[in-house]
Short mmCIF file of C-alpha atoms and ligand atoms in Angstrom, two decimals:
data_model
loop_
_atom_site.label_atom_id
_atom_site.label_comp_id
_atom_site.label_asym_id
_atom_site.label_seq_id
_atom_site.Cartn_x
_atom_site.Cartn_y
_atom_site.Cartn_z
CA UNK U 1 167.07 -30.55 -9.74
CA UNK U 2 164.94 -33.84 -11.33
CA UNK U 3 162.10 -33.29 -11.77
CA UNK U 4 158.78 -35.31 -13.21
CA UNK U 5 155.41 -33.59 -14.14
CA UNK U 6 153.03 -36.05 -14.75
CA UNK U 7 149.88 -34.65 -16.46
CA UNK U 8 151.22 -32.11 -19.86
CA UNK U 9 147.88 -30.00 -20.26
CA UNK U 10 147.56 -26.60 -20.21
CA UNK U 11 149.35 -26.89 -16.04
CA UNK U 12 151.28 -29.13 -16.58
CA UNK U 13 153.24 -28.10 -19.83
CA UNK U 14 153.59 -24.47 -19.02
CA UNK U 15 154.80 -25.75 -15.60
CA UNK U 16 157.43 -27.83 -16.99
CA UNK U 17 158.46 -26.11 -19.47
CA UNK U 18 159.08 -22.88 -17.02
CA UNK U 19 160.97 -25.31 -14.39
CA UNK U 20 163.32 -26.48 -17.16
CA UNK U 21 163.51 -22.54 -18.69
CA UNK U 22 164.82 -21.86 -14.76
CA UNK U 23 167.95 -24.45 -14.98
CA UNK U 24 165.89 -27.48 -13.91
CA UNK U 25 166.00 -30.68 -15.89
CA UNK U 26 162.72 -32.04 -16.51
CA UNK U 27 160.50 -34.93 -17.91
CA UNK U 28 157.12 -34.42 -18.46
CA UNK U 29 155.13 -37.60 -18.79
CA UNK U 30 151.79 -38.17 -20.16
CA UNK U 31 149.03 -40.97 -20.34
CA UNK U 32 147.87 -39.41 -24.04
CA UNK U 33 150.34 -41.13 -26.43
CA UNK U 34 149.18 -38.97 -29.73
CA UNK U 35 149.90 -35.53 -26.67
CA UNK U 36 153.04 -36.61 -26.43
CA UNK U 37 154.40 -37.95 -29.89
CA UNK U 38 153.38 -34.33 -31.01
CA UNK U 39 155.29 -32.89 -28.89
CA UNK U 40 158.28 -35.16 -29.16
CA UNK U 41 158.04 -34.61 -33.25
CA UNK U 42 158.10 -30.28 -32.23
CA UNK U 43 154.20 -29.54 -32.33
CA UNK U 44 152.68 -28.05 -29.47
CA UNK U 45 148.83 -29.62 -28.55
CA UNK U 46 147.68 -26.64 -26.95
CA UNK U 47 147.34 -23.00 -28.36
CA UNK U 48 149.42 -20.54 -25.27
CA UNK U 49 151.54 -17.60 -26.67
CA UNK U 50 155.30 -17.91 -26.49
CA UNK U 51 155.44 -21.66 -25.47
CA UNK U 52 156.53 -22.91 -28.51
CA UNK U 53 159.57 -21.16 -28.60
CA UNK U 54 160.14 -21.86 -25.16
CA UNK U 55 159.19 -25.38 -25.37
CA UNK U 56 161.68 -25.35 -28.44
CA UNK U 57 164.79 -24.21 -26.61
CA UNK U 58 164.58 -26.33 -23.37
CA UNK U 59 164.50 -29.24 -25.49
CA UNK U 60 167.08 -28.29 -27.86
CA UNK U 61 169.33 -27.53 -24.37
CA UNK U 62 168.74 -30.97 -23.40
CA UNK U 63 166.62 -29.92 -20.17
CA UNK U 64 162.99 -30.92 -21.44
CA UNK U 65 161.36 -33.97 -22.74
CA UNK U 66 158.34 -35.73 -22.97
CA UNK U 67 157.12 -39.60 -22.19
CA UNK U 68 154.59 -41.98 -21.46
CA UNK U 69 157.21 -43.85 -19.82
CA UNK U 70 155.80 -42.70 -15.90
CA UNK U 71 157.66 -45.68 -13.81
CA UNK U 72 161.16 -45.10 -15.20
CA UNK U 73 160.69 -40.88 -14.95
CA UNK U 74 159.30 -40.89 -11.61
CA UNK U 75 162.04 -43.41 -10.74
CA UNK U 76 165.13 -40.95 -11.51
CA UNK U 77 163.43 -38.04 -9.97
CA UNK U 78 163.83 -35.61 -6.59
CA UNK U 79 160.78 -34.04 -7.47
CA UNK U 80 157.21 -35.29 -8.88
CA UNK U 81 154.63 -33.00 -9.70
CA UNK U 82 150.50 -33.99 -9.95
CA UNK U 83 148.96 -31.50 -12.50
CA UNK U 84 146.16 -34.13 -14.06
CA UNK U 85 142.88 -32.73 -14.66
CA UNK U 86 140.38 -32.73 -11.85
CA UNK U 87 137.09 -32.12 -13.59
CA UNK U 88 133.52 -32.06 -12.02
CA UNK U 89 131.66 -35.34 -11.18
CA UNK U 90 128.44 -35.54 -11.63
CA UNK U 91 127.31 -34.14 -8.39
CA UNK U 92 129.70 -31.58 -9.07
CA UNK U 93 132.73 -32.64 -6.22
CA UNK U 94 136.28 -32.40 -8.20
CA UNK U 95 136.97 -35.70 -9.71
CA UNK U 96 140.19 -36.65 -8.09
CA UNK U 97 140.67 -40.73 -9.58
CA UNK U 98 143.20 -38.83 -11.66
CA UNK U 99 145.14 -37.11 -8.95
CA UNK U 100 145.32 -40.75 -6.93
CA UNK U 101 146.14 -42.92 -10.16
CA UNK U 102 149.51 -40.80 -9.85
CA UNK U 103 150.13 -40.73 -6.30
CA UNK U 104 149.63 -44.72 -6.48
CA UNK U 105 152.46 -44.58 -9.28
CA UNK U 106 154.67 -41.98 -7.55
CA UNK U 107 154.19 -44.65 -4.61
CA UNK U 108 155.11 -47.56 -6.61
CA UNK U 109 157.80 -45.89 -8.69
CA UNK U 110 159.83 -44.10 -6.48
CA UNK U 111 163.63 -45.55 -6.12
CA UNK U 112 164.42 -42.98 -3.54
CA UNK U 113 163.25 -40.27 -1.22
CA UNK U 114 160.80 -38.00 -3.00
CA UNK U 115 158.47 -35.09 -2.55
CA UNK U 116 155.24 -35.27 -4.81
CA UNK U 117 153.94 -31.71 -5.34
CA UNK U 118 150.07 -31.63 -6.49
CA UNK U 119 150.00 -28.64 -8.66
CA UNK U 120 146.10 -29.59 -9.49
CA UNK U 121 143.41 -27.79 -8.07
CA UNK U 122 141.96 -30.60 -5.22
CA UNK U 123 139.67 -30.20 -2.66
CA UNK U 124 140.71 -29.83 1.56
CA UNK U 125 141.96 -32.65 2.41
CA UNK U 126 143.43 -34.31 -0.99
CA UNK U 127 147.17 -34.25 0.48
CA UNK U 128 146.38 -36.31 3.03
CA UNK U 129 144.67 -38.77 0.94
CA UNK U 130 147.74 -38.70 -1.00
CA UNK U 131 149.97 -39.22 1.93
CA UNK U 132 148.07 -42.74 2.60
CA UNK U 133 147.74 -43.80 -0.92
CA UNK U 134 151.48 -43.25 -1.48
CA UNK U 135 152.81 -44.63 2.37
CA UNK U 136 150.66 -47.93 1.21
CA UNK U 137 153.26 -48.42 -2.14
CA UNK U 138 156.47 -46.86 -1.13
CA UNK U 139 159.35 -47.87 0.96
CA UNK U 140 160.99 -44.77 0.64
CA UNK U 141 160.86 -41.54 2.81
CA UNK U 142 158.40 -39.06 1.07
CA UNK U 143 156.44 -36.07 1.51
CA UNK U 144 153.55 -34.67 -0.13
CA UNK U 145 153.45 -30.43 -1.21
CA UNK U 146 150.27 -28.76 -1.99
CA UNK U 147 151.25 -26.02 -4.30
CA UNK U 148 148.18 -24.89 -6.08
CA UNK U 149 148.54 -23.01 -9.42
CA UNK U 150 146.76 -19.57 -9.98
CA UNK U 151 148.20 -19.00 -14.19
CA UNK U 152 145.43 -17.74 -16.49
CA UNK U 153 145.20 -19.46 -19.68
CA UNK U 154 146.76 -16.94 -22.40
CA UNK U 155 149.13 -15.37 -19.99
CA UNK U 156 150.35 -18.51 -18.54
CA UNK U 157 153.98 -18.27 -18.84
CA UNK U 158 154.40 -14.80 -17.70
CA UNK U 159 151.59 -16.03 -14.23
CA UNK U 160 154.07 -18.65 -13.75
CA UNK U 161 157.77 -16.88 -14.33
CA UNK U 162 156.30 -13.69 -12.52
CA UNK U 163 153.75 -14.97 -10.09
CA UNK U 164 151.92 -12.33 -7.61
CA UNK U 165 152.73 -15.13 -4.70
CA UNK U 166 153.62 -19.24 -4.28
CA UNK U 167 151.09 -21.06 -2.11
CA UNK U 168 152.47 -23.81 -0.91
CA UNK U 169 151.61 -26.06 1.92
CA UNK U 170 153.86 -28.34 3.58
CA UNK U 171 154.50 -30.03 7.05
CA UNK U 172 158.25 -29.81 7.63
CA UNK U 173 161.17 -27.93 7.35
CA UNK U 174 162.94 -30.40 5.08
CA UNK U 175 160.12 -30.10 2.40
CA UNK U 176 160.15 -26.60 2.61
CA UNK U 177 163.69 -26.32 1.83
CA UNK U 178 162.79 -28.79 -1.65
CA UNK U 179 160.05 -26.39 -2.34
CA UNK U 180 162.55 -23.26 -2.23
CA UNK U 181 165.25 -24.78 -4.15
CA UNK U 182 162.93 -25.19 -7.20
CA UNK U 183 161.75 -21.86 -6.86
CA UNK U 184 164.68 -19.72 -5.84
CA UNK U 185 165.04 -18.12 -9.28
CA UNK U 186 161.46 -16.69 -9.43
CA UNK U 187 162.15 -15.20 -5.61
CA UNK U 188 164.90 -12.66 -7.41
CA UNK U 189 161.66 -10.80 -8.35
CA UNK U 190 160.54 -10.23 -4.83
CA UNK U 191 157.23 -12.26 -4.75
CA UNK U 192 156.72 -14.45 -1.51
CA UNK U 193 156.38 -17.90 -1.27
CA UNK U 194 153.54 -18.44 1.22
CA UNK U 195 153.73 -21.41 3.10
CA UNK U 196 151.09 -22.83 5.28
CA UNK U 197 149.76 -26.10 6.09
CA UNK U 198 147.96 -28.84 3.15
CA UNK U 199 144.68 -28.04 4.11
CA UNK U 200 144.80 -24.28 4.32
CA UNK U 201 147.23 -23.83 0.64
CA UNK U 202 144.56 -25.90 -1.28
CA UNK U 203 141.53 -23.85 0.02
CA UNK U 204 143.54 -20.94 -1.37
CA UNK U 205 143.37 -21.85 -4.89
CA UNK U 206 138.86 -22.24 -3.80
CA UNK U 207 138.97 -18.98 -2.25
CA UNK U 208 140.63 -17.23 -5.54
CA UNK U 209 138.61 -18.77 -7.76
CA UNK U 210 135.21 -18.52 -6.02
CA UNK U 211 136.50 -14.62 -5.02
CA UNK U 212 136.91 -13.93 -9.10
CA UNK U 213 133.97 -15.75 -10.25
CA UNK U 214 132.05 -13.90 -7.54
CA UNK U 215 133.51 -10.41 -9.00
CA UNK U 216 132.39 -11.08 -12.56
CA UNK U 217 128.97 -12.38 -11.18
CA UNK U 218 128.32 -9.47 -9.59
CA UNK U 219 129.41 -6.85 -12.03
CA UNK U 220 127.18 -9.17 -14.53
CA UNK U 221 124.14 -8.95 -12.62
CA UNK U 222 124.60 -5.39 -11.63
CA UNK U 223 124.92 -5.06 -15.87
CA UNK U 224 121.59 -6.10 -15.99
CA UNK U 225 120.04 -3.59 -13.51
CA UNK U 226 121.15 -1.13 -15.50
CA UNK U 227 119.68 -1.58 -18.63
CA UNK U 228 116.52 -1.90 -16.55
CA UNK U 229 117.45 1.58 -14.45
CA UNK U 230 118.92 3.84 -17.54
CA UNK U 231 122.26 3.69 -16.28
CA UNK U 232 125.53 2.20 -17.75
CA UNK U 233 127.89 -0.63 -16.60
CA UNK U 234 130.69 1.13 -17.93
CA UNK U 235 130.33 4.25 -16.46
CA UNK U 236 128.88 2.57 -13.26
CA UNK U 237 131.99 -0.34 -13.27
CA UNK U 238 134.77 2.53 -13.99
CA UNK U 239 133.01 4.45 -10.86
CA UNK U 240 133.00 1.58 -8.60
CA UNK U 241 135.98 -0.28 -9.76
CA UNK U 242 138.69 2.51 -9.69
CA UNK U 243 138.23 2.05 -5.53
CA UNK U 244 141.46 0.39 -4.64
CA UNK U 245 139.61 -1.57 -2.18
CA UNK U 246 137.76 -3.27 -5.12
CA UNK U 247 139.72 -3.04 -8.36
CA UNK U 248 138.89 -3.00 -12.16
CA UNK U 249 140.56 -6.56 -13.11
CA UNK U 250 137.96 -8.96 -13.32
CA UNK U 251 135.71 -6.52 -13.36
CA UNK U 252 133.94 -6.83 -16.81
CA UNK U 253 130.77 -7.20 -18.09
CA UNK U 254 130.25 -9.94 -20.23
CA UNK U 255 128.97 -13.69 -21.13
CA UNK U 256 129.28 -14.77 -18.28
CA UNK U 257 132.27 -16.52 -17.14
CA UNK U 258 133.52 -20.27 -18.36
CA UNK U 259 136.40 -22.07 -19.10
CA UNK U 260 138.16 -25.17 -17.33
CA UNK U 261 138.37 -23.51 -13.93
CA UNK U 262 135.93 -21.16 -12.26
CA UNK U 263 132.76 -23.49 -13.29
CA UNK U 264 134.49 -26.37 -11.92
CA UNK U 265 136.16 -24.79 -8.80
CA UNK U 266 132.80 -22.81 -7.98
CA UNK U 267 130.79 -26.42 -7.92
CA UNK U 268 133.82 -27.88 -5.69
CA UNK U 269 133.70 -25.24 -3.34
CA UNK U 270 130.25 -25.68 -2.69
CA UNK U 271 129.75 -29.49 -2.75
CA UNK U 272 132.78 -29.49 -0.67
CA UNK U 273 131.24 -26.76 2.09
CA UNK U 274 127.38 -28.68 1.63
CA UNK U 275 129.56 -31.44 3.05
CA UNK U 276 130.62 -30.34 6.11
CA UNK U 277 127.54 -28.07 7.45
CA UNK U 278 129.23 -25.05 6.36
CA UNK U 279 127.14 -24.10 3.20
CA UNK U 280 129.02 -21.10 1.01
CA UNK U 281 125.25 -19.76 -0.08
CA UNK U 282 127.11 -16.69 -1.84
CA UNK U 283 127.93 -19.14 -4.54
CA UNK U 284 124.61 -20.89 -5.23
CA UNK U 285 123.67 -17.01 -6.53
CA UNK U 286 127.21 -16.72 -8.27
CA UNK U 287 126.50 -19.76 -10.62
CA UNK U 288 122.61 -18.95 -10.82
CA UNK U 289 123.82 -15.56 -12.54
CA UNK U 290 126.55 -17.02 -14.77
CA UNK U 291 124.00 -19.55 -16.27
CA UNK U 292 121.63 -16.25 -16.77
CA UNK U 293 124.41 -14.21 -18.37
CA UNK U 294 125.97 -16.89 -21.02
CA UNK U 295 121.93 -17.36 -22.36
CA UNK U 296 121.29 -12.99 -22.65
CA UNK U 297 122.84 -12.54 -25.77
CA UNK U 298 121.20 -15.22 -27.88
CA UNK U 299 118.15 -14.22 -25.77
CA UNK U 300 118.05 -10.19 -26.55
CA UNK U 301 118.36 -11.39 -30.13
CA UNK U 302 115.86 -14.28 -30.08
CA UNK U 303 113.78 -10.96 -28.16
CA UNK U 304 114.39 -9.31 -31.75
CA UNK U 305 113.15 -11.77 -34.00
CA UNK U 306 109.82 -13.12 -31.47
CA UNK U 307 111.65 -16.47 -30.88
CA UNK U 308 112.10 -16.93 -34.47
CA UNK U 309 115.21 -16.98 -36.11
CA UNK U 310 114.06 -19.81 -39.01
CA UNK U 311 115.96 -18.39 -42.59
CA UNK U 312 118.22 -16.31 -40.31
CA UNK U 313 121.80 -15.97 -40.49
CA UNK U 314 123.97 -15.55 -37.44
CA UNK U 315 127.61 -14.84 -37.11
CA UNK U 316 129.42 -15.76 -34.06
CA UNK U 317 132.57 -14.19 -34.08
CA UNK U 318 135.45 -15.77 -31.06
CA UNK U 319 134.20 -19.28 -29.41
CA UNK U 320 137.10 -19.87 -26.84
CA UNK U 321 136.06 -19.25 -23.71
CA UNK U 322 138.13 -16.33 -23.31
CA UNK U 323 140.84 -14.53 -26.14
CA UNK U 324 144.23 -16.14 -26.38
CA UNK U 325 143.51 -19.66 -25.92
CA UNK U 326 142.14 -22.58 -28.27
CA UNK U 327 139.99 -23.89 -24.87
CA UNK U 328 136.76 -24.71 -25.27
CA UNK U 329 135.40 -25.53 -21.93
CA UNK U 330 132.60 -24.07 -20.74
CA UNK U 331 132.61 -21.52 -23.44
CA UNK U 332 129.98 -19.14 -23.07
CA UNK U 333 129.85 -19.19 -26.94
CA UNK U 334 128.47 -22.77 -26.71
CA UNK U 335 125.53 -21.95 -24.65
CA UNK U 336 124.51 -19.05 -27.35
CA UNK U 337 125.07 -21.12 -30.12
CA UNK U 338 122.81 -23.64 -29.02
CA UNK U 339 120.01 -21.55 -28.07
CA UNK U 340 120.67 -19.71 -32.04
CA UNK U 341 119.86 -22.80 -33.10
CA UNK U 342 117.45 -24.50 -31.66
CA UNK U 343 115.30 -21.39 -32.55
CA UNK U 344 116.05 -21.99 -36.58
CA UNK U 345 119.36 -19.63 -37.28
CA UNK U 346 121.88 -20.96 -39.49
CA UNK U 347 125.23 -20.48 -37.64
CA UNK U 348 128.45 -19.33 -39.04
CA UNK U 349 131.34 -19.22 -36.91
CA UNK U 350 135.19 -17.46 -36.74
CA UNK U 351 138.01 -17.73 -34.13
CA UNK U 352 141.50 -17.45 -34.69
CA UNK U 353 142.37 -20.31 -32.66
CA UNK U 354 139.54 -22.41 -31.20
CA UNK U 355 138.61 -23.75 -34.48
CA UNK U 356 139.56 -27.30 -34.63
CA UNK U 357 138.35 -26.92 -30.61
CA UNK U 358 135.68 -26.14 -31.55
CA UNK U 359 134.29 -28.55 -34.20
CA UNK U 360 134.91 -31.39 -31.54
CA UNK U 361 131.93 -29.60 -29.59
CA UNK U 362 129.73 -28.18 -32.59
CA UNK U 363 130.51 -30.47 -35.40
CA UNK U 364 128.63 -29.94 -38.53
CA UNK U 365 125.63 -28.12 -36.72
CA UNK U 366 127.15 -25.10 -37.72
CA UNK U 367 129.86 -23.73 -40.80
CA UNK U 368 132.94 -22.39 -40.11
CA UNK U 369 134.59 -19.67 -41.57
CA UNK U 370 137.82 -18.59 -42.35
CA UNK U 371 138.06 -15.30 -41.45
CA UNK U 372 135.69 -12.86 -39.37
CA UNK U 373 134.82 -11.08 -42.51
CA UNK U 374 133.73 -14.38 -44.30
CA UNK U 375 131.97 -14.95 -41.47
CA UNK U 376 129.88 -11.92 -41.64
CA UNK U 377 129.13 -12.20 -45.01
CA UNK U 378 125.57 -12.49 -45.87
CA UNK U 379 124.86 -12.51 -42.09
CA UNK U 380 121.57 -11.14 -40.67
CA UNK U 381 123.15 -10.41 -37.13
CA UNK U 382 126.66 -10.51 -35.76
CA UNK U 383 127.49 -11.33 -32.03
CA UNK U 384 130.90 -10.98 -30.48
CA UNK U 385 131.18 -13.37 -28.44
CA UNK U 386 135.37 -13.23 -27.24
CA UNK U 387 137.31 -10.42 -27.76
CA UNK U 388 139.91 -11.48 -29.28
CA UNK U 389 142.11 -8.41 -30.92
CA UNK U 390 141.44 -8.47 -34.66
CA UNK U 391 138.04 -8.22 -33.63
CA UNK U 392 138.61 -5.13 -32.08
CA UNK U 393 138.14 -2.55 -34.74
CA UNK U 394 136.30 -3.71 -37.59
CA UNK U 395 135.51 -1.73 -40.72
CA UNK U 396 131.97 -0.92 -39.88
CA UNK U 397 131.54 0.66 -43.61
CA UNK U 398 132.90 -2.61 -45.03
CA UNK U 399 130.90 -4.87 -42.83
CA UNK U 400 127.75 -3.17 -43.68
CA UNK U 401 128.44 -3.81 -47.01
CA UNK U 402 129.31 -7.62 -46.51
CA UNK U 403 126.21 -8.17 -44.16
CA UNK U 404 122.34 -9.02 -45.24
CA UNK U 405 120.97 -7.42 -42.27
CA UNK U 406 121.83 -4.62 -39.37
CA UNK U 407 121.93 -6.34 -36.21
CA UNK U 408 125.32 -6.15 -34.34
CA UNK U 409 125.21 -8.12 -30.65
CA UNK U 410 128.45 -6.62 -28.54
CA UNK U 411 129.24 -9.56 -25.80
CA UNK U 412 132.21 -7.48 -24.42
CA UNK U 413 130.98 -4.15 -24.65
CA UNK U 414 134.20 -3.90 -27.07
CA UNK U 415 132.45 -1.49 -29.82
CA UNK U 416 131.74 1.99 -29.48
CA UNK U 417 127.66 2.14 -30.05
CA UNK U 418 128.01 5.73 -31.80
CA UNK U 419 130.45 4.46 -34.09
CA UNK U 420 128.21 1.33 -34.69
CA UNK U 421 125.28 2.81 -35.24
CA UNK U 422 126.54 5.62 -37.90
CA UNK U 423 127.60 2.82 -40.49
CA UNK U 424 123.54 2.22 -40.08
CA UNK U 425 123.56 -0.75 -37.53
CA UNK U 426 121.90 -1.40 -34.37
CA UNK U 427 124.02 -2.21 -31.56
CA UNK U 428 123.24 -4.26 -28.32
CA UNK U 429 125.70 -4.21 -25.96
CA UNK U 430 125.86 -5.47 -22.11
CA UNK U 431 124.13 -3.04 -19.36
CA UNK U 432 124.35 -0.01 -21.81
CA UNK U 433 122.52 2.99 -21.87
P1 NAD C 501 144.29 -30.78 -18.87
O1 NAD C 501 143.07 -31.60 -19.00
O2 NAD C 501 144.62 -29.77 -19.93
O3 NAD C 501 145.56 -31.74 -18.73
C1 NAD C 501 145.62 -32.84 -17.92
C2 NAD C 501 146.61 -33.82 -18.54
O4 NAD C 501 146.82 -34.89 -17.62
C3 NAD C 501 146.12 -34.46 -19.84
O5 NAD C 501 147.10 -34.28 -20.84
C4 NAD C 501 145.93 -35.93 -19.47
O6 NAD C 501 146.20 -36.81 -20.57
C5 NAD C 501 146.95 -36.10 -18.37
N1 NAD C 501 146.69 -37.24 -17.47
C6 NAD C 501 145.54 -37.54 -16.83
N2 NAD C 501 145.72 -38.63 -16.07
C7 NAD C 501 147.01 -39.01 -16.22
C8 NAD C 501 147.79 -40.07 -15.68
N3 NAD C 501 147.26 -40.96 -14.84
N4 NAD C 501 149.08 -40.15 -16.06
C9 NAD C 501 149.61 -39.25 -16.92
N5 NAD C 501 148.91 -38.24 -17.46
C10 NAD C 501 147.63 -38.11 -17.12
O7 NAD C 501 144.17 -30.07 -17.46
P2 NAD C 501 144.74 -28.63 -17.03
O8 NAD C 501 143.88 -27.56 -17.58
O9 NAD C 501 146.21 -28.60 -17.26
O10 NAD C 501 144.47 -28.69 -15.45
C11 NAD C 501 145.23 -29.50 -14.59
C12 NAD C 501 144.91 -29.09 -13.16
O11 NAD C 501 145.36 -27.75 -12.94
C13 NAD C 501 143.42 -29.09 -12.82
O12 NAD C 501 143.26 -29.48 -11.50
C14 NAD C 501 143.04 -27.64 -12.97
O13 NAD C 501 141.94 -27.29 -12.16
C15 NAD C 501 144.29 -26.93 -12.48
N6 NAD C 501 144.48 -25.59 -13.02
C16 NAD C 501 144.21 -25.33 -14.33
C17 NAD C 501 144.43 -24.04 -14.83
C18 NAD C 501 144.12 -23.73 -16.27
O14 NAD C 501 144.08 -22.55 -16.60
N7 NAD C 501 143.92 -24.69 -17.14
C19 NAD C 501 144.94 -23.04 -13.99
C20 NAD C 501 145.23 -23.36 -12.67
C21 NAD C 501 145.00 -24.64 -12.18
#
């Protein structure tokens, strides 16, 4: 089938890349000229493991490429996806002029019948909007999907080739028939496509999100009560979580959460529910403790030093918001940088990935180092902040012999204390005894 995905971020060029890997032929067009020269010349903008190879052979088979050109695309398509960014206004609704630009250039470009899909996350109601804003520009017979996407950054090729479920909402069974002719060779693996109605598939992707923002929330506050009650999260999160009614995924203790999705979704959901009269309170406490958690680090070792980290040195190793990924959004790491620094630490920083990412946020206030052990080097304290895997078993013997001081701050509760504290360190981790 043609198909167009307009918007080639993180969504958008996973999804196209995967509907081209499945026999489709697709274009991928973009508004970001420099985005797409790069990836016309072979580069890649965005750090996701395995999509440069696969990005490599779909092209090289003739059944991927990239454009700004969005009129002539959309015109020789079946098939046009939304997956533009819909960040948070300022009162914290999901900025959709993005998601409308395109369905006002679907409208305008279409030279046939067409189904527009809107892959981005949108609030209730969105479809319809889209409905209006395209029936005002085309002539042609149309439909609009809502077909909300649920990959995780870092895993995002194997979310979208092996998804747990398709949402999709639709009205009739015409569209419905488009919608399982794209995906017919992911259905071989025996996942369901869901369909419902517009309103109902986009609320999904809200529920989800809110659901595993909610989950990390709680284990994060519960982290918390017991370092003030002598017991530990691990223990306590191994002894809760193993209930199949409840789960261990998303069930860690950490920084609180960030990234381009559950801060974003989580305001939505709630300026969309304030709204209507149908308040979702659960949430007000679910960001309260988020913003709590990504400020305890820097705060149990500000706690250390009486507010005063002047002449200190701090290393930071992982600033992504998560491992895997070069996105910076919302990074916890952001939040505990700051607050090391406006109390007088010098900042050194290492992440495999998020580097250049990263200096777009943090610029010069802070130096950068090329590897985690030159980033420890002459350090007073170390703080993991993302666990990515070389940082998983350091050399504690080594790094005590790198190090100034004997301070080691454990965001993910990745280190074994015993083993921390017998090269001569202190360890702090999350809600541990
Ligand atoms: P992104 O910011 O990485 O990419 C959006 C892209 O759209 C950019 O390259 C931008 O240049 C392009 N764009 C914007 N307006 C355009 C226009 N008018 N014409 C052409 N291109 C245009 O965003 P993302 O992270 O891919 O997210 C896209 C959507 O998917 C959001 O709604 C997000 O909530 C949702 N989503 C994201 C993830 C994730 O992990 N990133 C997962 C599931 C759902």
């Amino acid at each position: 089938m043609k198909i167009c995905v307009v918007g080639t971020g993180y969504v958008g060029l996973v999804a196209g890349t995967c509907l081209a890997d499945m026999g489709h032929s697709v274009i991928c067009v973009d508004k970001d000229v420099d985005k797409v020269a790069t990836l016309n010349s072979g580069g890649v903008p965005i750090y996701e493991p395995g999509l440069d190879q696969l990005i490599a052979r779909n092209t090289r088979e003739g059944r991927l490429s990239f454009t700004t050109d969005g009129p002539g695309t959309i015109g020789a398509a079946k098939v046009a996806y939304i997956a533009v960014g819909t960040p948070s206004a300022a009162d914290g609704s999901a900025d959709l002029s993005g998601v409308f630009a395109v369905a006002e250039l679907i409208g305008r470009s279409a030279t046939g019948p067409i189904t527009a899909i809107v892959k981005s996350t949108v609030p209730v109601g969105t479809a319809d909007r889209v409905r209006e804003i395209m029936g005002q520009y085309c002539d042609h017979s149309f439909d609009v999907v809502s077909n909300p996407e649920f990959l995780k950054e870092g895993a995002a090729i194997g979310d979208f080739m092996k998804p747990d479920r398709i949402v999709v909402g639709c009205r009739d069974d015409k569209t419905r028939a488009v919608v399982e002719e794209i995906y017919k060779p992911l259905l071989r693996t025996g996942k369901p496509i869901l369909f419902m109605d517009n309103r109902s598939a986009e609320l999904s992707k809200y529920a989800s999100n809110a659901f595993l923002a909610t989950k990390i929330s709680f284990i994060n506050e519960l982290s918390r009560l017991c370092e003030t009650v002598g017991a530990d999260v691990d223990a306590v999160r191994r002894g809760a979580g193993t209930d199949s009614r409840i789960g261990l995924r998303f069930f860690f203790p950490g920084v609180g959460y960030g990234g381009s999705c559950f801060p974003k979704d989580v305001k939505a959901l709630m300026h969309m529910g304030a709204g209507v009269g149908s308040p979702l309170t659960i949430l007000e406490a679910v960001e309260d403790v988020n913003h709590r958690q990504k400020r305890w680090m820097a705060e149990k070792i500000l706690a250390r030093h009486d507010g005063d980290l002047s002449g200190k040195r701090v290393a930071v190793w992982g600033l992504s918001f998560k491992p895997n990924t070069d996105d910076m959004r919302e990074a916890p790491s952001l939040v505990i940088i700051d607050l090391l620094l406006a109390a007088g630490a010098k900042v050194v920083a290492y992440d495999p990935e998020a580097m250049s990412e990263a200096h777009h946020d943090l610029g010069d206030r802070i130096e950068y180092a090329d590897s985690a052990k030159e980033c420890a080097q002459n350090a007073d304290a170390l703080v993991l902040v993302t666990e990515w895997n070389e940082f998983r078993n350091p050399n504690w013997g080594e790094l005590a012999k790198l190090m100034r001081g004997r301070e080691i701050y454990d965001g993910r509760n990745l280190y074994e204390p015993d083993d921390v504290r017998a090269a001569g360190f202190s360890y702090s981790g999350v809600g541990r005894k």
